[in-house]
PDB file of C-alpha atoms in Angstrom:
ATOM      1  CA  MET J 105     100.907 107.564  94.055  1.00 44.00           C
ATOM      2  CA  ILE J 106     101.748 106.334  90.577  1.00 48.00           C
ATOM      3  CA  GLU J 107     105.141 107.137  89.150  1.00 44.00           C
ATOM      4  CA  GLN J 108     105.034 108.129  85.490  1.00 45.00           C
ATOM      5  CA  ILE J 109     107.045 105.794  83.306  1.00 44.00           C
ATOM      6  CA  ASP J 110     108.918 107.211  80.379  1.00 44.00           C
ATOM      7  CA  ALA J 111     108.550 105.370  77.065  1.00 44.00           C
ATOM      8  CA  THR J 112     112.323 105.019  76.902  1.00 43.00           C
ATOM      9  CA  HIS J 113     112.633 103.094  80.188  1.00 44.00           C
ATOM     10  CA  THR J 114     114.537  99.839  79.612  1.00 46.00           C
ATOM     11  CA  SER J 115     115.316  96.769  81.658  1.00 45.00           C
ATOM     12  CA  SER J 116     118.164  94.242  81.772  1.00 45.00           C
ATOM     13  CA  THR J 117     121.519  94.000  80.041  1.00 46.00           C
ATOM     14  CA  SER J 118     122.875  92.596  76.816  1.00 50.00           C
ATOM     15  CA  SER J 119     121.293  89.225  76.070  1.00 51.00           C
ATOM     16  CA  THR J 120     124.197  87.948  74.022  1.00 57.00           C
ATOM     17  CA  ALA J 121     126.739  88.497  76.800  1.00 61.00           C
ATOM     18  CA  GLY J 122     124.790  86.258  79.194  1.00 58.00           C
ATOM     19  CA  ALA J 123     124.327  83.540  76.592  1.00 60.00           C
ATOM     20  CA  ARG J 124     128.011  83.753  75.656  1.00 66.00           C
ATOM     21  CA  ARG J 125     129.010  83.241  79.320  1.00 68.00           C
ATOM     22  CA  ILE J 126     126.790  80.149  79.528  1.00 62.00           C
ATOM     23  CA  VAL J 127     128.313  78.686  76.341  1.00 65.00           C
ATOM     24  CA  GLU J 128     131.867  79.392  77.559  1.00 69.00           C
ATOM     25  CA  LEU J 129     131.120  77.792  80.932  1.00 66.00           C
ATOM     26  CA  ALA J 130     129.675  74.696  79.265  1.00 65.00           C
ATOM     27  CA  ALA J 131     132.721  74.411  76.973  1.00 66.00           C
ATOM     28  CA  ALA J 132     135.138  74.804  79.889  1.00 68.00           C
ATOM     29  CA  THR J 133     133.415  72.138  81.976  1.00 66.00           C
ATOM     30  CA  GLY J 134     132.689  69.761  79.092  1.00 64.00           C
ATOM     31  CA  THR J 135     128.949  70.000  79.717  1.00 62.00           C
ATOM     32  CA  THR J 136     126.443  69.629  76.899  1.00 60.00           C
ATOM     33  CA  MET J 137     123.865  72.360  76.538  1.00 58.00           C
ATOM     34  CA  SER J 138     120.291  72.157  75.455  1.00 59.00           C
ATOM     35  CA  ASP J 139     118.638  74.674  73.173  1.00 58.00           C
ATOM     36  CA  GLN J 140     116.109  75.276  75.947  1.00 58.00           C
ATOM     37  CA  LEU J 141     118.851  76.444  78.319  1.00 57.00           C
ATOM     38  CA  LEU J 142     120.114  78.928  75.740  1.00 56.00           C
ATOM     39  CA  LEU J 143     116.583  80.185  75.051  1.00 55.00           C
ATOM     40  CA  ASP J 144     115.927  80.597  78.767  1.00 57.00           C
ATOM     41  CA  THR J 145     119.152  82.591  79.141  1.00 57.00           C
ATOM     42  CA  LEU J 146     118.241  84.891  76.269  1.00 53.00           C
ATOM     43  CA  ARG J 147     114.701  85.302  77.588  1.00 55.00           C
ATOM     44  CA  ARG J 148     115.935  86.246  81.075  1.00 59.00           C
ATOM     45  CA  ASN J 149     118.192  88.893  79.545  1.00 62.00           C
ATOM     46  CA  ALA J 150     115.566  90.319  77.185  1.00 67.00           C
ATOM     47  CA  GLN J 151     115.428  94.089  77.155  1.00 80.00           C
ATOM     48  CA  VAL J 152     111.945  95.567  77.540  1.00 83.00           C
ATOM     49  CA  THR J 153     110.438  99.019  77.314  1.00 88.00           C
ATOM     50  CA  THR J 154     107.360 100.320  79.077  1.00 90.00           C
ATOM     51  CA  ARG J 155     104.917 102.913  77.813  1.00 91.00           C
ATOM     52  CA  ALA J 156     102.215 104.519  79.944  1.00 91.00           C
ATOM     53  CA  ILE J 157      98.953 104.269  78.007  1.00 91.00           C
ATOM     54  CA  ARG J 158      96.834 105.617  80.855  1.00 91.00           C
ATOM     55  CA  ARG J 159      97.615 106.506  84.420  1.00 90.00           C
ATOM     56  CA  ASP J 160      96.744 102.975  85.556  1.00 92.00           C
ATOM     57  CA  PHE J 161      97.687 101.006  82.418  1.00 94.00           C
ATOM     58  CA  THR J 162     101.181 100.347  81.015  1.00 93.00           C
ATOM     59  CA  GLU J 163     102.318  98.485  77.893  1.00 93.00           C
ATOM     60  CA  VAL J 164     105.395  96.212  78.167  1.00 92.00           C
ATOM     61  CA  ALA J 165     107.225  95.378  74.931  1.00 90.00           C
ATOM     62  CA  THR J 166     110.483  94.152  73.454  1.00 85.00           C
ATOM     63  CA  ALA J 167     111.951  95.727  70.336  1.00 83.00           C
ATOM     64  CA  SER J 168     109.982  93.299  68.157  1.00 85.00           C
ATOM     65  CA  SER J 169     106.700  92.586  69.980  1.00 87.00           C
ATOM     66  CA  VAL J 170     104.312  93.498  72.779  1.00 89.00           C
ATOM     67  CA  LEU J 171     104.675  91.152  75.769  1.00 90.00           C
ATOM     68  CA  GLY J 172     101.669  92.371  77.692  1.00 93.00           C
ATOM     69  CA  TYR J 173     100.273  95.025  79.968  1.00 95.00           C
ATOM     70  CA  VAL J 174     100.397  96.030  83.610  1.00 95.00           C
ATOM     71  CA  CYS J 175      97.155  97.286  85.086  1.00 95.00           C
ATOM     72  CA  ARG J 176      96.865  98.915  88.497  1.00 94.00           C
ATOM     73  CA  GLN J 177      93.903  97.909  90.653  1.00 92.00           C
ATOM     74  CA  ARG J 178      93.823  99.465  94.099  1.00 90.00           C
ATOM     75  CA  LYS J 179      97.166  98.555  95.731  1.00 90.00           C
ATOM     76  CA  GLN J 180      98.083  95.738  93.333  1.00 94.00           C
ATOM     77  CA  PHE J 181      99.548  95.567  89.855  1.00 95.00           C
ATOM     78  CA  ILE J 182      98.159  92.901  87.528  1.00 95.00           C
ATOM     79  CA  ALA J 183     100.402  91.466  84.811  1.00 94.00           C
ATOM     80  CA  LEU J 184      98.435  90.659  81.648  1.00 94.00           C
ATOM     81  CA  ARG J 185     100.128  88.501  78.982  1.00 93.00           C
ATOM     82  CA  GLY J 186      99.222  89.126  75.326  1.00 90.00           C
ATOM     83  CA  ASP J 187      99.516  91.715  72.596  1.00 88.00           C
ATOM     84  CA  ASP J 188      95.823  92.726  72.686  1.00 89.00           C
ATOM     85  CA  PRO J 189      94.516  94.085  76.011  1.00 87.00           C
ATOM     86  CA  ALA J 190      91.035  92.738  75.279  1.00 88.00           C
ATOM     87  CA  TRP J 191      92.335  89.154  75.030  1.00 92.00           C
ATOM     88  CA  ALA J 192      95.322  89.258  77.395  1.00 90.00           C
ATOM     89  CA  ARG J 193      95.272  86.760  80.256  1.00 92.00           C
ATOM     90  CA  GLU J 194      96.287  87.449  83.824  1.00 93.00           C
ATOM     91  CA  ILE J 195      99.550  85.833  84.898  1.00 92.00           C
ATOM     92  CA  GLY J 196      99.838  87.298  88.375  1.00 92.00           C
ATOM     93  CA  ARG J 197      99.226  90.079  90.881  1.00 93.00           C
ATOM     94  CA  TYR J 198     102.150  91.966  92.370  1.00 94.00           C
ATOM     95  CA  ASP J 199     102.829  94.636  94.992  1.00 92.00           C
ATOM     96  CA  SER J 200     104.817  96.856  92.609  1.00 92.00           C
ATOM     97  CA  GLU J 201     104.743  97.745  88.949  1.00 91.00           C
ATOM     98  CA  SER J 202     108.380  96.724  88.494  1.00 88.00           C
ATOM     99  CA  LEU J 203     107.639  93.176  89.731  1.00 90.00           C
ATOM    100  CA  ALA J 204     104.749  92.889  87.271  1.00 91.00           C
ATOM    101  CA  VAL J 205     106.997  94.082  84.419  1.00 89.00           C
ATOM    102  CA  GLU J 206     109.655  91.522  85.414  1.00 86.00           C
ATOM    103  CA  ALA J 207     107.011  88.776  85.473  1.00 87.00           C
ATOM    104  CA  LEU J 208     106.089  89.618  81.870  1.00 88.00           C
ATOM    105  CA  ARG J 209     109.749  89.780  80.840  1.00 83.00           C
ATOM    106  CA  MET J 210     110.608  86.414  82.415  1.00 80.00           C
ATOM    107  CA  ARG J 211     107.428  84.552  81.453  1.00 69.00           C
ATOM    108  CA  ARG J 212     107.636  81.936  78.753  1.00 56.00           C
ATOM    109  CA  GLY J 213     105.633  82.583  75.647  1.00 52.00           C
TER     110      GLY J 213
END
């Protein structure tokens, strides 16, 4: 059974709060930070929305761009990275739709 996903469904928390904690921790410990670490922190905390296009096909997007799509095939969910479904590439197969959405949210560009 496929659970309908509302277009307003969101994931994660504030991205700036997580990055701020990392910066404060680095300052307190005297550690230098790389830009890559900050970008990774912001990426992990990115908020995404999902929109059911068809019963077996869901779009995953941030406020500014489409990250990819999740397609259901039999008992697996396939995460497809890219803003055009015709050209999106598969990044993994998962047992649940939520894991596939998280894979798209966490995946580097």
